[in-house]
Every structure is written in C-alpha cells, then in structure tokens.
Amino acid sequence: MKKLFTAIVFCCVVIPTLAQSQFGEQPKLVVGIVVDQMRWDYMSRYYDQFTDGGFKRLIDEGYSCNNCLINYVPTVTSIGHTSVYTGTSPAYHGICGNYFYLDGQLVGCVSDTTIQSVGSNTSKGQSSPHRLLASTIGDQLRLHTDFRSKVIGISYKDRAAILPAGRAASAAYWIDTKALCFVSSTYYMNELPDYVKQMNGQMAKNKELKKVGADVALYPICGTLITDMAIAALKGENLGKGKNTDMLCVSYSQTDAIGHKVGTRDPRTTEAYLELDKDLHRLLAALDEQVGKGNYLLFLTADHGGAHNWKFMQDNRLNGGKFLYEDVQKEAEAQVAKMLGAKKPVINGILDFRVNLNHKSIAEQGLSVDAVKNVIIDYLRTVDHVIFAVDFERVRTSSLPERLMNMALMGYHPRRSGDILIITEPNYYMYSSWSSPIGTTHGEWNPHDAHIPLLFYGWHVEHGATSREVHITDIAPTICQMLHIQQPNACSGEAITEITK
C-alpha cells in the first residue's frame, strides 16, 4: 500500500514537473542563416581552409544533416528561402520564383507598388511579403507569444530578407544598390531605427563600398556588410534579452552573385567562402557575447546549389551544355503558328524551365489551350538534351519517374507556376544573352542544385551527423518542435527527430 501511495505521488508531482520543464524551456534566440547558392560539397571542399570559429565550429560542434535535399522544382532563391522558413513548397506557399506570372502579368515575388521605401528616395524599398500565402517560423513564434517576440530579416536581396521573416515580422532590411544603404519599407515602419541609420552612416564613409558601387554583391564586402547589420540589429533590438524567444534571419547573397559571374571553381568563389567564414566567426562571437553560448539555437542551410559551368564540364569530358530558352521559345511559337494557325504569340515567357502560356491571347484567337500545349510539348520533346516535357496539369499521368513527378507536384501552384515543365539532361541549364560564359546558374532537380548543407548548432543540439535523407521543408517543423510552438500553417515537412529528441 505504501508503494502504491509513493507511485501515485510520483505521478501527481514529478511527471507534471517534467512536462512543465519540457514545454516551458526555450532558447533566448533563434538564428537562421541561409547561404545563397551553397553546394553541399563546399563544406568538405573548403573545410581545411576554414577558421576554427566559423563554418568549422558549426561542423565540429553542431549536428550535420549530410543528405538534405530540395524536394521540389525549380530550385531558385525566393522559393528556397521561403521553403526553409515555411516548411513547405510552392504548391502551398505560393512563391513560385523570383519572378512569376500571376494572372498573365509578370510580377516580382516581393514587389509592392502600394508601399514606399524607408531609408532612401529610390524605389528599391517597394517590397513586402504580400504574395506569401503561408506563415513562417517567425510568424508562428510571434503568434505564440502574442507578438511579443521580435523577428528580424536581413540580407542583400529584398526577397531574402522579407520572405524568411514572414508576414508578421518586426522588420526586414536589405541593401539599396542605388543609394548604397540599408532600406526597409512602409510595410514595416515609417522611419529607420537609430542603429540602422548609424549603419548607413558608416556605409556612406566606406571607401571600399564606394569603389565597388552597385556591384557590391560581386565582392566579399557584401557579406561583411550583412554581418555588420546583423550584429547591429542583434544589439540595437536587444535580441535574446527579453522574456520571449526572438528570431534573427540572415541571408548571404554574395556567394550567389559571384557564382553566377565566375562559376564554382574560380578563385573568387573560394575567396567568397573564406571571407564568409570570417564573417560567420564574427557573428558567432557576437552571439556568444550578446546572448551567451548555449542560449541560442542556430541553423545554417542554402536556398539551392549550383551547376558547374557547362564549358568547364565539356573541357573535362563531362556532360553539360546550354539550353537556349530564347531560341526554344521562338521555335515553339513558330510551331503553334504552323500547326494551329496562330497569328499572335501564345507564350508569355519561359522561366525556370517552365513555359507560361498567354491564355488571353489563346482565347482571343479561338484556340484550344490543350491543343497549344500538345503542339509545344511535341516540339520540346524533339529539342536536343530535353528528356521530358509535360503538362503540369497532367503530371500524375505523365511518364515522369516518381521522384521527378513528386518534385514537380510540390513545385506547382495552378495560378503561378505556368503550364509546361521542361526537364533537361544533367548539367544542361538555361542560358541567355545575359548569362556569364564562365559562370553558373541553378534551377533543376539534380543534386548539383538540390543537395544543400544543413547544420544545427547551439541550444539543446548535440554534436553528430546523419546521412538519412531529409528535406529543405523539414527545417521549419524541426525548429518549431524544439520551440514547442505550432508548425507554420501550410507545413508539409517532418521534424528531424535526430535533432528534436
């Protein structure tokens, strides 16, 4: 009887205490870092050259998911950033590209002419998350704390600052390349805080910045400015100092700009990552000082990878080449005119391997949308180095292999993703008149674009690694599980149990 009484007391007192401890404990700050166009293999390629306090610290002390894959197409910047923080794909969050056609009109994913720039007199600040359909980690954190948590987004690119932070963010800041300063928009505020003004004052005196000018993203100084701004926000907003968990979303874009310009094997790409490593060292040191080592939860990933330059591949007897989409669009129009008698263009454009039809033009000419699709698909299947061309609405009944079919479905939003999906041979990427002859790009399903790093570090993260397949959409539910808050409202990923255990 005495033993039974003891057991009852244990259940009534100890178990509730454990539950309270489990659900009541949270880190002081969550830090999300996205490195634009970082291939997974860059971690091993540059490991020996990294300092002890940057990437190497995260790798050696944190937890690495070595088989993190993007599970949709296309693999581009705005989609990647959004998918990291919403835990879902374009099919649900609606950000279907850096630019996409919406009701027949080409729009920027965060462009917003209904608001004004804050911090400059240019139009570079006319951006907001109004086209984002799903909530983010930060949105859920704000909801959970009745909007007491602060959530800040910072990047060179507007979309990389805005979309991670979410619709309910406290603020987002990005670089105005015309005015060479950090800006925001009236979506968030009417005046920049003092710490941002001070940052802009320092930038105005920066001789190196004045020298590179609007091409700032092509130089490692871009990463230095982003880190300076992140540290300024950390201190200026007193992040991690309040009663509620705050969040800082940081994205580094110079790696993407430099990769597009010079490719994956140029010394300037190496320089960019080694300088970024130093910037991460500075950021981690500032986090240790401001919040305390072990008091913040950090993850680092990429929005996408990047292919090796097609000429580099050919020079080394490897497969690769150019997919000249401008020529393909011109010939596709010619085929529709020949086969169906079209007098006016029926294609709005080809973006990220997706053909966007002009439905208004097709209707005005009395043509059938299905007939136009069939003619274009039949033509695309004859184009060199195209493996598949499929009607997005009929992906499930197409000949796409299951993995590609699922990636296509996850990347398809009926009003925003276009009409026809093109799959090319590995390392054949979209190329146009503005493409760099020695640079690279991305957007495809292949591992060079879809295999990305994923590191967790800090609060309640044990050192280790896994080669189990996880996805970019698993990051948000993992963080939310650790914070004991609800997942984003369109989350389709799964928490990575190796981290949340």
PDB file of N, CA, C and O in Angstrom, residues 35-91:
ATOM      1  N   VAL A  35      22.827  30.547 -46.921  1.00  0.00           N
ATOM      2  CA  VAL A  35      23.913  30.944 -47.814  1.00  0.00           C
ATOM      3  C   VAL A  35      23.462  30.667 -49.245  1.00  0.00           C
ATOM      4  O   VAL A  35      23.238  29.525 -49.626  1.00  0.00           O
ATOM      5  N   ASP A  36      23.322  31.714 -50.003  1.00  0.00           N
ATOM      6  CA  ASP A  36      22.760  31.638 -51.351  1.00  0.00           C
ATOM      7  C   ASP A  36      23.712  30.911 -52.299  1.00  0.00           C
ATOM      8  O   ASP A  36      24.868  31.288 -52.456  1.00  0.00           O
ATOM      9  N   GLN A  37      23.214  29.854 -52.930  1.00  0.00           N
ATOM     10  CA  GLN A  37      23.930  29.042 -53.927  1.00  0.00           C
ATOM     11  C   GLN A  37      25.062  28.206 -53.327  1.00  0.00           C
ATOM     12  O   GLN A  37      26.018  27.844 -54.013  1.00  0.00           O
ATOM     13  N   MET A  38      24.957  27.821 -52.065  1.00  0.00           N
ATOM     14  CA  MET A  38      25.991  26.992 -51.457  1.00  0.00           C
ATOM     15  C   MET A  38      25.724  25.512 -51.715  1.00  0.00           C
ATOM     16  O   MET A  38      24.790  24.926 -51.171  1.00  0.00           O
ATOM     17  N   ARG A  39      26.576  24.910 -52.520  1.00  0.00           N
ATOM     18  CA  ARG A  39      26.521  23.463 -52.741  1.00  0.00           C
ATOM     19  C   ARG A  39      26.917  22.737 -51.456  1.00  0.00           C
ATOM     20  O   ARG A  39      27.739  23.215 -50.674  1.00  0.00           O
ATOM     21  N   TRP A  40      26.367  21.537 -51.267  1.00  0.00           N
ATOM     22  CA  TRP A  40      26.699  20.762 -50.072  1.00  0.00           C
ATOM     23  C   TRP A  40      28.181  20.440 -50.005  1.00  0.00           C
ATOM     24  O   TRP A  40      28.804  20.483 -48.940  1.00  0.00           O
ATOM     25  N   ASP A  41      28.793  20.133 -51.155  1.00  0.00           N
ATOM     26  CA  ASP A  41      30.193  19.704 -51.140  1.00  0.00           C
ATOM     27  C   ASP A  41      31.174  20.830 -50.843  1.00  0.00           C
ATOM     28  O   ASP A  41      32.357  20.582 -50.623  1.00  0.00           O
ATOM     29  N   TYR A  42      30.703  22.074 -50.801  1.00  0.00           N
ATOM     30  CA  TYR A  42      31.594  23.171 -50.424  1.00  0.00           C
ATOM     31  C   TYR A  42      32.071  23.024 -48.978  1.00  0.00           C
ATOM     32  O   TYR A  42      33.150  23.505 -48.618  1.00  0.00           O
ATOM     33  N   MET A  43      31.284  22.387 -48.124  1.00  0.00           N
ATOM     34  CA  MET A  43      31.694  22.224 -46.726  1.00  0.00           C
ATOM     35  C   MET A  43      32.956  21.379 -46.631  1.00  0.00           C
ATOM     36  O   MET A  43      33.855  21.681 -45.842  1.00  0.00           O
ATOM     37  N   SER A  44      33.032  20.314 -47.420  1.00  0.00           N
ATOM     38  CA  SER A  44      34.239  19.482 -47.404  1.00  0.00           C
ATOM     39  C   SER A  44      35.339  20.077 -48.280  1.00  0.00           C
ATOM     40  O   SER A  44      36.526  19.968 -47.956  1.00  0.00           O
ATOM     41  N   ARG A  45      34.973  20.732 -49.366  1.00  0.00           N
ATOM     42  CA  ARG A  45      35.963  21.316 -50.272  1.00  0.00           C
ATOM     43  C   ARG A  45      36.812  22.375 -49.559  1.00  0.00           C
ATOM     44  O   ARG A  45      38.022  22.450 -49.750  1.00  0.00           O
ATOM     45  N   TYR A  46      36.178  23.183 -48.710  1.00  0.00           N
ATOM     46  CA  TYR A  46      36.882  24.288 -48.058  1.00  0.00           C
ATOM     47  C   TYR A  46      37.177  24.039 -46.588  1.00  0.00           C
ATOM     48  O   TYR A  46      37.739  24.913 -45.914  1.00  0.00           O
ATOM     49  N   TYR A  47      36.827  22.866 -46.091  1.00  0.00           N
ATOM     50  CA  TYR A  47      36.919  22.617 -44.651  1.00  0.00           C
ATOM     51  C   TYR A  47      38.308  22.937 -44.089  1.00  0.00           C
ATOM     52  O   TYR A  47      38.433  23.616 -43.067  1.00  0.00           O
ATOM     53  N   ASP A  48      39.355  22.464 -44.735  1.00  0.00           N
ATOM     54  CA  ASP A  48      40.710  22.659 -44.222  1.00  0.00           C
ATOM     55  C   ASP A  48      41.152  24.118 -44.248  1.00  0.00           C
ATOM     56  O   ASP A  48      42.123  24.489 -43.581  1.00  0.00           O
ATOM     57  N   GLN A  49      40.433  24.948 -45.019  1.00  0.00           N
ATOM     58  CA  GLN A  49      40.795  26.362 -45.098  1.00  0.00           C
ATOM     59  C   GLN A  49      39.948  27.238 -44.179  1.00  0.00           C
ATOM     60  O   GLN A  49      40.242  28.419 -44.015  1.00  0.00           O
ATOM     61  N   PHE A  50      38.911  26.659 -43.595  1.00  0.00           N
ATOM     62  CA  PHE A  50      38.063  27.420 -42.694  1.00  0.00           C
ATOM     63  C   PHE A  50      38.777  27.698 -41.372  1.00  0.00           C
ATOM     64  O   PHE A  50      39.624  26.921 -40.921  1.00  0.00           O
ATOM     65  N   THR A  51      38.398  28.809 -40.735  1.00  0.00           N
ATOM     66  CA  THR A  51      38.902  29.108 -39.399  1.00  0.00           C
ATOM     67  C   THR A  51      38.200  28.217 -38.384  1.00  0.00           C
ATOM     68  O   THR A  51      37.181  27.583 -38.679  1.00  0.00           O
ATOM     69  N   ASP A  52      38.706  28.196 -37.173  1.00  0.00           N
ATOM     70  CA  ASP A  52      38.083  27.372 -36.135  1.00  0.00           C
ATOM     71  C   ASP A  52      36.752  27.952 -35.647  1.00  0.00           C
ATOM     72  O   ASP A  52      35.942  27.239 -35.076  1.00  0.00           O
ATOM     73  N   GLY A  53      36.528  29.258 -35.884  1.00  0.00           N
ATOM     74  CA  GLY A  53      35.366  29.906 -35.291  1.00  0.00           C
ATOM     75  C   GLY A  53      34.176  30.100 -36.195  1.00  0.00           C
ATOM     76  O   GLY A  53      33.151  30.621 -35.757  1.00  0.00           O
ATOM     77  N   GLY A  54      34.250  29.688 -37.479  1.00  0.00           N
ATOM     78  CA  GLY A  54      33.165  29.900 -38.427  1.00  0.00           C
ATOM     79  C   GLY A  54      32.480  28.601 -38.800  1.00  0.00           C
ATOM     80  O   GLY A  54      31.875  27.921 -37.954  1.00  0.00           O
ATOM     81  N   PHE A  55      32.553  28.254 -40.090  1.00  0.00           N
ATOM     82  CA  PHE A  55      31.935  27.012 -40.555  1.00  0.00           C
ATOM     83  C   PHE A  55      32.435  25.813 -39.755  1.00  0.00           C
ATOM     84  O   PHE A  55      31.656  24.918 -39.396  1.00  0.00           O
ATOM     85  N   LYS A  56      33.739  25.771 -39.496  1.00  0.00           N
ATOM     86  CA  LYS A  56      34.319  24.613 -38.819  1.00  0.00           C
ATOM     87  C   LYS A  56      33.734  24.451 -37.411  1.00  0.00           C
ATOM     88  O   LYS A  56      33.517  23.329 -36.945  1.00  0.00           O
ATOM     89  N   ARG A  57      33.463  25.551 -36.748  1.00  0.00           N
ATOM     90  CA  ARG A  57      32.844  25.476 -35.419  1.00  0.00           C
ATOM     91  C   ARG A  57      31.461  24.843 -35.510  1.00  0.00           C
ATOM     92  O   ARG A  57      31.105  23.975 -34.692  1.00  0.00           O
ATOM     93  N   LEU A  58      30.685  25.257 -36.497  1.00  0.00           N
ATOM     94  CA  LEU A  58      29.346  24.697 -36.661  1.00  0.00           C
ATOM     95  C   LEU A  58      29.398  23.214 -37.006  1.00  0.00           C
ATOM     96  O   LEU A  58      28.585  22.425 -36.522  1.00  0.00           O
ATOM     97  N   ILE A  59      30.370  22.838 -37.850  1.00  0.00           N
ATOM     98  CA  ILE A  59      30.501  21.435 -38.266  1.00  0.00           C
ATOM     99  C   ILE A  59      31.012  20.570 -37.119  1.00  0.00           C
ATOM    100  O   ILE A  59      30.474  19.489 -36.846  1.00  0.00           O
ATOM    101  N   ASP A  60      32.038  21.052 -36.421  1.00  0.00           N
ATOM    102  CA  ASP A  60      32.703  20.242 -35.395  1.00  0.00           C
ATOM    103  C   ASP A  60      31.923  20.173 -34.086  1.00  0.00           C
ATOM    104  O   ASP A  60      32.080  19.218 -33.317  1.00  0.00           O
ATOM    105  N   GLU A  61      31.090  21.178 -33.814  1.00  0.00           N
ATOM    106  CA  GLU A  61      30.347  21.194 -32.559  1.00  0.00           C
ATOM    107  C   GLU A  61      28.846  20.985 -32.743  1.00  0.00           C
ATOM    108  O   GLU A  61      28.138  20.668 -31.783  1.00  0.00           O
ATOM    109  N   GLY A  62      28.361  21.183 -33.966  1.00  0.00           N
ATOM    110  CA  GLY A  62      26.932  21.072 -34.218  1.00  0.00           C
ATOM    111  C   GLY A  62      26.524  19.733 -34.798  1.00  0.00           C
ATOM    112  O   GLY A  62      27.269  18.755 -34.746  1.00  0.00           O
ATOM    113  N   TYR A  63      25.329  19.705 -35.359  1.00  0.00           N
ATOM    114  CA  TYR A  63      24.786  18.478 -35.956  1.00  0.00           C
ATOM    115  C   TYR A  63      24.577  18.717 -37.440  1.00  0.00           C
ATOM    116  O   TYR A  63      23.939  19.698 -37.843  1.00  0.00           O
ATOM    117  N   SER A  64      25.123  17.833 -38.267  1.00  0.00           N
ATOM    118  CA  SER A  64      25.072  17.991 -39.714  1.00  0.00           C
ATOM    119  C   SER A  64      24.154  16.958 -40.359  1.00  0.00           C
ATOM    120  O   SER A  64      24.312  15.753 -40.134  1.00  0.00           O
ATOM    121  N   CYS A  65      23.200  17.455 -41.142  1.00  0.00           N
ATOM    122  CA  CYS A  65      22.359  16.573 -41.967  1.00  0.00           C
ATOM    123  C   CYS A  65      22.999  16.548 -43.362  1.00  0.00           C
ATOM    124  O   CYS A  65      22.836  17.490 -44.148  1.00  0.00           O
ATOM    125  N   ASN A  66      23.737  15.490 -43.634  1.00  0.00           N
ATOM    126  CA  ASN A  66      24.565  15.443 -44.834  1.00  0.00           C
ATOM    127  C   ASN A  66      23.822  15.037 -46.097  1.00  0.00           C
ATOM    128  O   ASN A  66      24.413  15.035 -47.181  1.00  0.00           O
ATOM    129  N   ASN A  67      22.570  14.706 -45.952  1.00  0.00           N
ATOM    130  CA  ASN A  67      21.788  14.311 -47.125  1.00  0.00           C
ATOM    131  C   ASN A  67      20.480  15.102 -47.159  1.00  0.00           C
ATOM    132  O   ASN A  67      19.388  14.547 -47.267  1.00  0.00           O
ATOM    133  N   CYS A  68      20.632  16.428 -47.082  1.00  0.00           N
ATOM    134  CA  CYS A  68      19.465  17.312 -47.144  1.00  0.00           C
ATOM    135  C   CYS A  68      19.206  17.681 -48.597  1.00  0.00           C
ATOM    136  O   CYS A  68      20.092  18.214 -49.280  1.00  0.00           O
ATOM    137  N   LEU A  69      18.005  17.399 -49.064  1.00  0.00           N
ATOM    138  CA  LEU A  69      17.658  17.609 -50.462  1.00  0.00           C
ATOM    139  C   LEU A  69      16.475  18.569 -50.601  1.00  0.00           C
ATOM    140  O   LEU A  69      15.594  18.602 -49.741  1.00  0.00           O
ATOM    141  N   ILE A  70      16.477  19.309 -51.669  1.00  0.00           N
ATOM    142  CA  ILE A  70      15.311  20.102 -52.045  1.00  0.00           C
ATOM    143  C   ILE A  70      14.335  19.171 -52.741  1.00  0.00           C
ATOM    144  O   ILE A  70      14.712  18.443 -53.658  1.00  0.00           O
ATOM    145  N   ASN A  71      13.080  19.196 -52.326  1.00  0.00           N
ATOM    146  CA  ASN A  71      12.109  18.207 -52.801  1.00  0.00           C
ATOM    147  C   ASN A  71      11.042  18.815 -53.716  1.00  0.00           C
ATOM    148  O   ASN A  71       9.889  18.400 -53.714  1.00  0.00           O
ATOM    149  N   TYR A  72      11.447  19.808 -54.520  1.00  0.00           N
ATOM    150  CA  TYR A  72      10.543  20.417 -55.497  1.00  0.00           C
ATOM    151  C   TYR A  72      11.386  20.991 -56.623  1.00  0.00           C
ATOM    152  O   TYR A  72      12.622  21.070 -56.531  1.00  0.00           O
ATOM    153  N   VAL A  73      10.740  21.383 -57.681  1.00  0.00           N
ATOM    154  CA  VAL A  73      11.381  22.158 -58.746  1.00  0.00           C
ATOM    155  C   VAL A  73      10.497  23.377 -59.032  1.00  0.00           C
ATOM    156  O   VAL A  73       9.280  23.311 -58.879  1.00  0.00           O
ATOM    157  N   PRO A  74      11.115  24.508 -59.406  1.00  0.00           N
ATOM    158  CA  PRO A  74      12.538  24.734 -59.638  1.00  0.00           C
ATOM    159  C   PRO A  74      13.274  25.118 -58.359  1.00  0.00           C
ATOM    160  O   PRO A  74      12.651  25.550 -57.381  1.00  0.00           O
ATOM    161  N   THR A  75      14.595  25.003 -58.391  1.00  0.00           N
ATOM    162  CA  THR A  75      15.431  25.319 -57.242  1.00  0.00           C
ATOM    163  C   THR A  75      16.030  26.709 -57.431  1.00  0.00           C
ATOM    164  O   THR A  75      17.115  26.863 -57.981  1.00  0.00           O
ATOM    165  N   VAL A  76      15.302  27.720 -56.966  1.00  0.00           N
ATOM    166  CA  VAL A  76      15.736  29.107 -57.117  1.00  0.00           C
ATOM    167  C   VAL A  76      15.632  29.839 -55.773  1.00  0.00           C
ATOM    168  O   VAL A  76      15.016  29.355 -54.824  1.00  0.00           O
ATOM    169  N   THR A  77      16.207  31.043 -55.737  1.00  0.00           N
ATOM    170  CA  THR A  77      16.419  31.778 -54.493  1.00  0.00           C
ATOM    171  C   THR A  77      15.160  32.008 -53.667  1.00  0.00           C
ATOM    172  O   THR A  77      15.091  31.631 -52.494  1.00  0.00           O
ATOM    173  N   SER A  78      14.164  32.658 -54.242  1.00  0.00           N
ATOM    174  CA  SER A  78      12.985  33.024 -53.449  1.00  0.00           C
ATOM    175  C   SER A  78      12.249  31.794 -52.946  1.00  0.00           C
ATOM    176  O   SER A  78      11.752  31.778 -51.806  1.00  0.00           O
ATOM    177  N   ILE A  79      12.190  30.755 -53.775  1.00  0.00           N
ATOM    178  CA  ILE A  79      11.498  29.532 -53.357  1.00  0.00           C
ATOM    179  C   ILE A  79      12.256  28.857 -52.222  1.00  0.00           C
ATOM    180  O   ILE A  79      11.663  28.393 -51.240  1.00  0.00           O
ATOM    181  N   GLY A  80      13.579  28.806 -52.347  1.00  0.00           N
ATOM    182  CA  GLY A  80      14.376  28.158 -51.318  1.00  0.00           C
ATOM    183  C   GLY A  80      14.247  28.849 -49.973  1.00  0.00           C
ATOM    184  O   GLY A  80      14.016  28.199 -48.942  1.00  0.00           O
ATOM    185  N   HIS A  81      14.405  30.167 -49.961  1.00  0.00           N
ATOM    186  CA  HIS A  81      14.278  30.899 -48.701  1.00  0.00           C
ATOM    187  C   HIS A  81      12.896  30.699 -48.081  1.00  0.00           C
ATOM    188  O   HIS A  81      12.771  30.503 -46.868  1.00  0.00           O
ATOM    189  N   THR A  82      11.870  30.745 -48.907  1.00  0.00           N
ATOM    190  CA  THR A  82      10.508  30.591 -48.395  1.00  0.00           C
ATOM    191  C   THR A  82      10.265  29.188 -47.861  1.00  0.00           C
ATOM    192  O   THR A  82       9.648  29.008 -46.804  1.00  0.00           O
ATOM    193  N   SER A  83      10.758  28.200 -48.570  1.00  0.00           N
ATOM    194  CA  SER A  83      10.531  26.809 -48.169  1.00  0.00           C
ATOM    195  C   SER A  83      11.245  26.464 -46.873  1.00  0.00           C
ATOM    196  O   SER A  83      10.741  25.684 -46.056  1.00  0.00           O
ATOM    197  N   VAL A  84      12.438  27.044 -46.661  1.00  0.00           N
ATOM    198  CA  VAL A  84      13.157  26.833 -45.400  1.00  0.00           C
ATOM    199  C   VAL A  84      12.302  27.258 -44.212  1.00  0.00           C
ATOM    200  O   VAL A  84      12.174  26.536 -43.221  1.00  0.00           O
ATOM    201  N   TYR A  85      11.707  28.427 -44.328  1.00  0.00           N
ATOM    202  CA  TYR A  85      11.040  29.023 -43.169  1.00  0.00           C
ATOM    203  C   TYR A  85       9.551  28.693 -43.059  1.00  0.00           C
ATOM    204  O   TYR A  85       8.971  28.842 -41.987  1.00  0.00           O
ATOM    205  N   THR A  86       8.930  28.251 -44.142  1.00  0.00           N
ATOM    206  CA  THR A  86       7.518  27.846 -44.071  1.00  0.00           C
ATOM    207  C   THR A  86       7.357  26.348 -43.881  1.00  0.00           C
ATOM    208  O   THR A  86       6.275  25.881 -43.503  1.00  0.00           O
ATOM    209  N   GLY A  87       8.403  25.585 -44.189  1.00  0.00           N
ATOM    210  CA  GLY A  87       8.314  24.135 -44.082  1.00  0.00           C
ATOM    211  C   GLY A  87       7.458  23.512 -45.160  1.00  0.00           C
ATOM    212  O   GLY A  87       6.958  22.401 -45.017  1.00  0.00           O
ATOM    213  N   THR A  88       7.315  24.226 -46.279  1.00  0.00           N
ATOM    214  CA  THR A  88       6.505  23.690 -47.373  1.00  0.00           C
ATOM    215  C   THR A  88       7.050  24.186 -48.701  1.00  0.00           C
ATOM    216  O   THR A  88       8.115  24.801 -48.765  1.00  0.00           O
ATOM    217  N   SER A  89       6.345  23.912 -49.769  1.00  0.00           N
ATOM    218  CA  SER A  89       6.835  24.157 -51.115  1.00  0.00           C
ATOM    219  C   SER A  89       5.916  25.135 -51.857  1.00  0.00           C
ATOM    220  O   SER A  89       4.864  25.528 -51.339  1.00  0.00           O
ATOM    221  N   PRO A  90       6.286  25.524 -53.091  1.00  0.00           N
ATOM    222  CA  PRO A  90       5.459  26.469 -53.854  1.00  0.00           C
ATOM    223  C   PRO A  90       4.003  26.056 -54.014  1.00  0.00           C
ATOM    224  O   PRO A  90       3.132  26.921 -54.136  1.00  0.00           O
ATOM    225  N   ALA A  91       3.732  24.762 -54.016  1.00  0.00           N
ATOM    226  CA  ALA A  91       2.349  24.309 -54.147  1.00  0.00           C
ATOM    227  C   ALA A  91       1.462  24.890 -53.056  1.00  0.00           C
ATOM    228  O   ALA A  91       0.260  25.076 -53.259  1.00  0.00           O
TER     229      ALA A  91
END
